[in-house]
Coordinates of C-alpha atoms and ligand atoms in Angstrom, one line a residue:
X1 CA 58.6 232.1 12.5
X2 CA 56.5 231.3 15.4
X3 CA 53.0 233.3 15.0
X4 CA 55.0 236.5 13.5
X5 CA 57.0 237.5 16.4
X6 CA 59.9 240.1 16.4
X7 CA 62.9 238.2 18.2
X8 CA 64.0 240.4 20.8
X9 CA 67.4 242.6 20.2
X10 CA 69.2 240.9 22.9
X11 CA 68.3 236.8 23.4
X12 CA 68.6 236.7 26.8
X13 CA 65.3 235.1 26.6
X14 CA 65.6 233.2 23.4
X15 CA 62.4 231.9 24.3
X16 CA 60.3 235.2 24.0
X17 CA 60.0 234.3 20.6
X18 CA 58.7 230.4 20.5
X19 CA 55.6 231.6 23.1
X20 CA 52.9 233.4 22.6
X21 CA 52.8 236.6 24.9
X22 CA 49.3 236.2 26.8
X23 CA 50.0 233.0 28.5
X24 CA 48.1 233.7 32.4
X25 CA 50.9 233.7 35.7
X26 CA 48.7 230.2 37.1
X27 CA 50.7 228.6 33.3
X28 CA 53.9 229.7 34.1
X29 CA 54.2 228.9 37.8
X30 CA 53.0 225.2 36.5
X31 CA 55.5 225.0 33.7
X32 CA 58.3 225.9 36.9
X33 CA 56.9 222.8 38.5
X34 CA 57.0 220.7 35.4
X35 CA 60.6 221.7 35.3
X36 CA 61.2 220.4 38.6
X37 CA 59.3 216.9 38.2
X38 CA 61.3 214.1 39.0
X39 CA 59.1 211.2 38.2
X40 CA 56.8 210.5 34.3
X41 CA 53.4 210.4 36.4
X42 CA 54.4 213.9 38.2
X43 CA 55.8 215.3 34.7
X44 CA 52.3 214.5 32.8
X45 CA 50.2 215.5 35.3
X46 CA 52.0 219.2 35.1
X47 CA 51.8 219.3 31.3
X48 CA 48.0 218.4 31.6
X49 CA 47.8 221.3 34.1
X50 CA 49.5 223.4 31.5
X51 CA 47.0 222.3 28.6
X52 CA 44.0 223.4 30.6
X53 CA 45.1 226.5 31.9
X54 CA 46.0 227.6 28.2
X55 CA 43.7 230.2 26.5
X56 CA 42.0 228.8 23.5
X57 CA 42.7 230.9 20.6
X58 CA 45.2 230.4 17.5
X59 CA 48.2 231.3 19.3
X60 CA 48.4 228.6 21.3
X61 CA 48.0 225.9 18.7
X62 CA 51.3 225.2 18.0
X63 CA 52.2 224.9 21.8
X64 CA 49.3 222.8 22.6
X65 CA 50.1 220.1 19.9
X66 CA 53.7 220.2 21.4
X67 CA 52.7 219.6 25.2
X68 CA 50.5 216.8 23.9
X69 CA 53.1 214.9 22.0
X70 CA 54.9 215.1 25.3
X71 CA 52.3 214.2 26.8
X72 CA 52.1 211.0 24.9
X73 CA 55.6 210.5 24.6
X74 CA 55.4 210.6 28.7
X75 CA 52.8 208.0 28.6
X76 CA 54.4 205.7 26.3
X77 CA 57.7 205.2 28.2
X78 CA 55.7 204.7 31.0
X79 CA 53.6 202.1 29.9
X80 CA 56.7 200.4 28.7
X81 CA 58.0 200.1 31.6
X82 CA 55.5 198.5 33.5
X83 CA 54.9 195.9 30.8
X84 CA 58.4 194.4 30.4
X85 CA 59.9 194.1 27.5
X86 CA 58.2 193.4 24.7
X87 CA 54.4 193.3 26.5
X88 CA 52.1 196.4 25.5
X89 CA 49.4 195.8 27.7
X90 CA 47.0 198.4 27.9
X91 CA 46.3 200.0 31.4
X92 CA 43.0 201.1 30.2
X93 CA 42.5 197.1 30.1
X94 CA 40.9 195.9 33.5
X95 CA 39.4 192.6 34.1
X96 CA 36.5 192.4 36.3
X97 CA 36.6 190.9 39.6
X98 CA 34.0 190.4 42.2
X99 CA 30.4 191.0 42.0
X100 CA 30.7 193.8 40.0
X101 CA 33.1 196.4 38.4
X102 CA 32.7 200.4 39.4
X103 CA 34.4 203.2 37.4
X104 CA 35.1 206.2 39.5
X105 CA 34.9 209.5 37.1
X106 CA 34.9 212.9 37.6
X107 CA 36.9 216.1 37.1
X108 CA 40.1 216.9 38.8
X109 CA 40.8 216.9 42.4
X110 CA 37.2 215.8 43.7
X111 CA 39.1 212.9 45.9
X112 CA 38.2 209.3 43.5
X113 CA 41.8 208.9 44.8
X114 CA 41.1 209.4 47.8
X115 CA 38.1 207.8 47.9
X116 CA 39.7 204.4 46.3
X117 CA 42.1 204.7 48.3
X118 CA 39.8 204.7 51.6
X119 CA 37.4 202.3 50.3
X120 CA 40.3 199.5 48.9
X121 CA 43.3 197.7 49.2
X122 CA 44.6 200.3 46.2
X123 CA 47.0 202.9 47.1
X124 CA 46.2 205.5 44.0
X125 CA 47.9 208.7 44.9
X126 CA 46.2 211.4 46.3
X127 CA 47.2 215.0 45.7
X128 CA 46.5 218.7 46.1
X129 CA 47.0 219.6 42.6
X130 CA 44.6 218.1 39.8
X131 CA 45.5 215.8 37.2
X132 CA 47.9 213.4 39.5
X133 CA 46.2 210.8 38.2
X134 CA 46.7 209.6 35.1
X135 CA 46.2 205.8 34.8
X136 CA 43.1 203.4 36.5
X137 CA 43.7 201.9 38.9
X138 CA 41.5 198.7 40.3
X139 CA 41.1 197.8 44.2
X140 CA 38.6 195.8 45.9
X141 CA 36.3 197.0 48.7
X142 CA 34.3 195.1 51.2
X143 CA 30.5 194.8 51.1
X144 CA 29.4 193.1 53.8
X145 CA 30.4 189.5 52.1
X146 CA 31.1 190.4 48.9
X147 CA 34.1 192.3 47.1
X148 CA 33.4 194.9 44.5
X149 CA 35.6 196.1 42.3
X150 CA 36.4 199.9 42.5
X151 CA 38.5 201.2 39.4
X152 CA 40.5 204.9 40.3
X153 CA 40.2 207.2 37.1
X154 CA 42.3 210.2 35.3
X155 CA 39.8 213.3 35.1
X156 CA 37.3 213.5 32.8
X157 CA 37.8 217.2 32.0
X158 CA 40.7 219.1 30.5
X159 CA 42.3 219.2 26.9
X160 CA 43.6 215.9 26.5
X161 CA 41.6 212.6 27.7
X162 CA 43.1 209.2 27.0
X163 CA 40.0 208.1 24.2
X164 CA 40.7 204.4 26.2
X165 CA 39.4 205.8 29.0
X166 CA 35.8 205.7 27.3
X167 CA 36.0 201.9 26.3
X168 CA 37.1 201.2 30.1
X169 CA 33.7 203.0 31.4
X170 CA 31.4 201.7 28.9
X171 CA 32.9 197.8 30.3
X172 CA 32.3 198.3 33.1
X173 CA 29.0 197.5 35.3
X174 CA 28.4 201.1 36.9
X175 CA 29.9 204.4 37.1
X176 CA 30.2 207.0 40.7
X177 CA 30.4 210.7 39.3
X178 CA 32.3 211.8 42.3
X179 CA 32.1 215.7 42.6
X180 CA 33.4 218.3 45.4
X181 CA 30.6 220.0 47.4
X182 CA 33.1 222.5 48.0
X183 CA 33.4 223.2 44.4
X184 CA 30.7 223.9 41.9
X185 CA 29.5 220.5 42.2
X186 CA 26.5 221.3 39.6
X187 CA 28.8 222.5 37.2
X188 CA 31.1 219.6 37.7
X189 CA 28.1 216.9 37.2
X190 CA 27.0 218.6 33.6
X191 CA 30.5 218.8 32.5
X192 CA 30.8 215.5 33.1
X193 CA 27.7 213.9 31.7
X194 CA 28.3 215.9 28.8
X195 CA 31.7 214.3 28.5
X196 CA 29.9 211.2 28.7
X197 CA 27.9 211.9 26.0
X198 CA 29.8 213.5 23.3
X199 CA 31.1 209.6 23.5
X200 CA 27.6 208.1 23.7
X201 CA 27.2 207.2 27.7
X202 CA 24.4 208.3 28.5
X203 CA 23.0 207.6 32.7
X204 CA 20.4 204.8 32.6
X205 CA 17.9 206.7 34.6
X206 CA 17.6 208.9 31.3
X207 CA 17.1 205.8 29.3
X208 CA 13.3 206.2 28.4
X209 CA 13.5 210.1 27.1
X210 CA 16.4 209.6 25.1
X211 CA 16.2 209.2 21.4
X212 CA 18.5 206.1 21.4
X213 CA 21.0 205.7 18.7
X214 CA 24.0 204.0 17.1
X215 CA 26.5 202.3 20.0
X216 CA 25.0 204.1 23.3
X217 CA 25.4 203.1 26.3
X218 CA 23.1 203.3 29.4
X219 CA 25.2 203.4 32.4
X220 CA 24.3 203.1 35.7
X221 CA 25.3 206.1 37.3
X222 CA 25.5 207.0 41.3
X223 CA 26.4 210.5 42.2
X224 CA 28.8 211.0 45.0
X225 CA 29.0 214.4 46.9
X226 CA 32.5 214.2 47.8
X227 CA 33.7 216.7 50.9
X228 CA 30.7 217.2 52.5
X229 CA 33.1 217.1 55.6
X230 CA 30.4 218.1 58.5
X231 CA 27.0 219.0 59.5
X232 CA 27.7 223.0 58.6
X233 CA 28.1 221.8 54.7
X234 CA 24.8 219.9 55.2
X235 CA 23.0 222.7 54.2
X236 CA 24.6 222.9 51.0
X237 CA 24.2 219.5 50.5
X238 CA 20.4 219.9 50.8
X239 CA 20.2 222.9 48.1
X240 CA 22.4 220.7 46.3
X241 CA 19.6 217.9 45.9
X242 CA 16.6 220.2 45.6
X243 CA 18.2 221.9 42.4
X244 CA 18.3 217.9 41.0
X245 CA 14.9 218.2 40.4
X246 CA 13.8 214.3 41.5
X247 CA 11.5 213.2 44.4
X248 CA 14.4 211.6 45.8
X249 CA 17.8 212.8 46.4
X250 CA 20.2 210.8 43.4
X251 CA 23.0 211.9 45.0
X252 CA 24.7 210.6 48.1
X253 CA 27.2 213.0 50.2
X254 CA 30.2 211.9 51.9
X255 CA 33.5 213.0 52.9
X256 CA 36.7 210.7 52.5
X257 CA 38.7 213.0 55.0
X258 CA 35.9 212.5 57.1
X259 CA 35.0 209.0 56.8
X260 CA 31.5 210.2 56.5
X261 CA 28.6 207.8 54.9
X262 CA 31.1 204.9 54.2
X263 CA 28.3 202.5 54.7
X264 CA 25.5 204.1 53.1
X265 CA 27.7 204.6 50.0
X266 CA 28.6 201.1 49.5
X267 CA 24.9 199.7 50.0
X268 CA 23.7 202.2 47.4
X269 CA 26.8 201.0 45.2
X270 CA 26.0 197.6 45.9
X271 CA 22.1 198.2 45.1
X272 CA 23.1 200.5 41.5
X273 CA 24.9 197.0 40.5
X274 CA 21.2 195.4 40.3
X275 CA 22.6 192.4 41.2
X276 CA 22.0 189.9 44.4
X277 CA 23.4 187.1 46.6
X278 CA 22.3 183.7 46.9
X279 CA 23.8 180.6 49.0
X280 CA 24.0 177.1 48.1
X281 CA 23.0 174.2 50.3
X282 CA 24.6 171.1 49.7
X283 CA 22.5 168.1 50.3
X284 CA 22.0 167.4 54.0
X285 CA 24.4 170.4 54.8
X286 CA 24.2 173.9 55.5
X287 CA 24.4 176.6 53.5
X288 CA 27.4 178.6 53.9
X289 CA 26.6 182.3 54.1
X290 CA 30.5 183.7 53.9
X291 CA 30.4 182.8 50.4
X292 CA 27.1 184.0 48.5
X293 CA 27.2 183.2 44.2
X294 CA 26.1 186.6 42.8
X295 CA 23.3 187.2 40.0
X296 CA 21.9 189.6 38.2
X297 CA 18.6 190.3 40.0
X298 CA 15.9 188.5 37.9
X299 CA 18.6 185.8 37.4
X300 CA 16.8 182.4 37.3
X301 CA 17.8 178.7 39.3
X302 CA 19.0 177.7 35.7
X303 CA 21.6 180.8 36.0
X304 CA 22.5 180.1 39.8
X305 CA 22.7 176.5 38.6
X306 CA 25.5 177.6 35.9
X307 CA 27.4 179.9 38.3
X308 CA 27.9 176.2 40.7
X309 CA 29.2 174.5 38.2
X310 CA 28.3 173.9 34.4
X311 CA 27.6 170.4 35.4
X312 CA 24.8 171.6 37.3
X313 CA 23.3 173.4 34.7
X314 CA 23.0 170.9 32.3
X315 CA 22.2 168.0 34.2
X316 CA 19.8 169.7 36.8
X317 CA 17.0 167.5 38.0
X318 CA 15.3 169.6 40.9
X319 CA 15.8 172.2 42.7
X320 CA 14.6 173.5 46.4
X321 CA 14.3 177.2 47.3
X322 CA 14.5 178.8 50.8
X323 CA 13.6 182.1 50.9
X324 CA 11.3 184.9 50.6
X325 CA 9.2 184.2 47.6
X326 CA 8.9 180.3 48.8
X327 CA 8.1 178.2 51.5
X328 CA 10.6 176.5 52.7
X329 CA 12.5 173.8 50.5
X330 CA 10.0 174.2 48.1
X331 CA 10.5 172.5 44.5
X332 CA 10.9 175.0 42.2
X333 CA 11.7 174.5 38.0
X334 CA 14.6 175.9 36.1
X335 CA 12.9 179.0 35.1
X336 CA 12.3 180.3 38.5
X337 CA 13.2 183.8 39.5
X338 CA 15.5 183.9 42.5
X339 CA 15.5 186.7 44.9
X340 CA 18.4 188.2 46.9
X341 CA 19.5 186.3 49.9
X342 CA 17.5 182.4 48.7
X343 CA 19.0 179.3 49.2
X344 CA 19.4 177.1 46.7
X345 CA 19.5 173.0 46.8
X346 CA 20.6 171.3 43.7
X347 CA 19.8 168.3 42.3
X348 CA 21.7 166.2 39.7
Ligands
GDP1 N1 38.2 218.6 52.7 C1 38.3 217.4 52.0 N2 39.3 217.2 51.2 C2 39.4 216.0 50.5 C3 38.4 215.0 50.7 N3 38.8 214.0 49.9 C4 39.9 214.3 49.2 N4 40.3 215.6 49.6 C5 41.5 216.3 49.1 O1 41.3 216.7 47.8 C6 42.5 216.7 47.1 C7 42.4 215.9 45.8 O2 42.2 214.5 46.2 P1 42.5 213.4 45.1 O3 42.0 212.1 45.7 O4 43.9 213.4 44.6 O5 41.5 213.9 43.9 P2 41.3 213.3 42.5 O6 42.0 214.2 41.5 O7 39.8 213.3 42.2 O8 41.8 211.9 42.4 C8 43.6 216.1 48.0 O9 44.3 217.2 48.6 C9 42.7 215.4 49.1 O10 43.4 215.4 50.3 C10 37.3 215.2 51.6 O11 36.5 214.4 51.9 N5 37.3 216.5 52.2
MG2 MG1 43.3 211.1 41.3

């Protein structure tokens, strides 16, 4: 018997018996949309809906390991199908592209769809009801001449979180924590670093008072204010950053409705990568400045040199810097530190 229940005289509602009684209303109204799902994606996304809204106690075991194994069962013929036959390819497996790979977290219904959407050539779908997303999805956005990689996540909140989704953040070269102003963003930004952490990814900016350990990771971390639709939510905004407890504001506040702070997103993206641009100048030609090779800042001419061409690095004879930390066409050695926005001239 299912947690010692008396089946009803009648069974006009056989079903009395196989759930617990003290499900809230908020469970059954999304069970009715479950019911009505057409499509796998909309299915799971009402079934992880159901999981969250469920009370935690011992009643509900039974029925929580059941929505789950739909769950995964959901899943499963889903990934199927986008692999062909016979291919298993994870979608939790994302090669980088670009200058630099950005994981988009954070809980349900804060707009990373949205804002992937806005920012990319991806079309992730955006809805009014949490946990429509269940799979990354990768687009590229424009950064002045550069393309960065922007990967659209599932929410890291709830009962069930795809463990893969943990090996895809830890790859990858930063994370945005997008939250909604509108919300309880400083409830939603502890949830989720404490997410994070349970599965050792820890924000780099905390790198020097932690206690270190076995497998962390120290991830660059931006955090995005997401709805912060006009100057009236401002004010919030501002509380918002003096509760953070830093000279400077960590967190930047946009709004994807509003295409608000688009640009000054995407620099601070571009300057959490810690990575910069610099151009090659053919002998006797120009350099061409549509088409930058990226480093990691500190990178060295011997790195640039490797980015060219592996030729270059290994038979490199001399090399001539124009930029800020030289004067110009200077002859500078292997070991020399680049800085963003040089010109290089190689030499074999
Ligand atoms: N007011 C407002 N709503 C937004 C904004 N961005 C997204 N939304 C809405 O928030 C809901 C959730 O968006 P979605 O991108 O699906 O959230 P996700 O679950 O984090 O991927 C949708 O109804 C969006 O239209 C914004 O900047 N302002
Ligand atoms: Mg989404």
């Amino acid at each position: 018997m299912h947690g010692g229940c008396t089946p009803p005289m009648h069974t006009l509602f056989p079903v009395y018996c196989v759930m617990p009684t003290n499900l809230p209303p908020d469970y059954y109204k999304a069970e009715e949309q479950f019911r009505k799902a057409t499509t796998n994606q909309e299915k799971i996304a009402w079934l992880e809906e159901m999981l969250s809204i469920m009370p935690k106690h011992k009643g509900t075991d039974h029925l929580k390991s059941d929505l789950r194994r739909k769950i995964s069962r959901l899943k499963t013929a889903d990934t199927h199908k986008k692999g062909g036959p016979g291919r298993q390819v994870s979608a939790f497996h994302i090669d980088s592209e670009g200058a630099g790979q950005v994981i988009v977290l954070g809980p349900a219904n804060t707009g990373k769809s949205a804002l992937v959407a806005a920012l990319t050539n991806a079309k992730p779908e955006v809805a009014p009801y949490p946990f429509s997303t269940w799979g990354p999805t990768p687009g590229m956005m424009q950064f002045e001449n550069v393309q960065i990689q922007l990967i659209d996540t599932p929410p890291l909140e709830g009962e069930f979180i795809e463990p893969e989704l943990f090996n895809l953040i830890r790859n990858a070269d930063m994370a945005l924590l997008v939250v909604d102003l509108q919300a309880d963003p400083i409830e939603q930004i502890e949830e989720t670093l404490a997410r994070l952490e349970e599965r050792r990814i820890i924000p780099q900016h905390l790198q020097d008072e932690h206690e270190g350990g076995l497998r962390i990771k120290y991830m660059p971390i931006l955090g995005v204010v997401n709805k912060s639709d006009d100057e009236t939510l401002d004010e919030d905004f501002e509380v918002l950053c003096e509760l953070m407890e830093s000279d400077e504001c960590p967190l930047i506040p946009i709004s994807v409705t509003a295409e608000r702070h688009f640009e000054r997103l995407k620099k601070a993206i571009y300057d959490k990568l810690g990575i910069m641009r610099v151009y090659s100048r053919p002998p006797g030609k120009e350099p061409n400045f549509d088409s930058p090779f990226v480093l990691k800042i500190g990178g060295t001419v011997e790195d640039f040199a490797g980015k060219v061409h592996q030729d270059f690095r290994e038979n490199l004879k001399s090399a001539k810097v124009w930029g800020s930390g030289a004067f110009d066409g200077q002859m500078v050695s292997r070991d020399y530190v680049l800085q963003e926005g040089d010109v290089v001239e190689l030499r074999i």
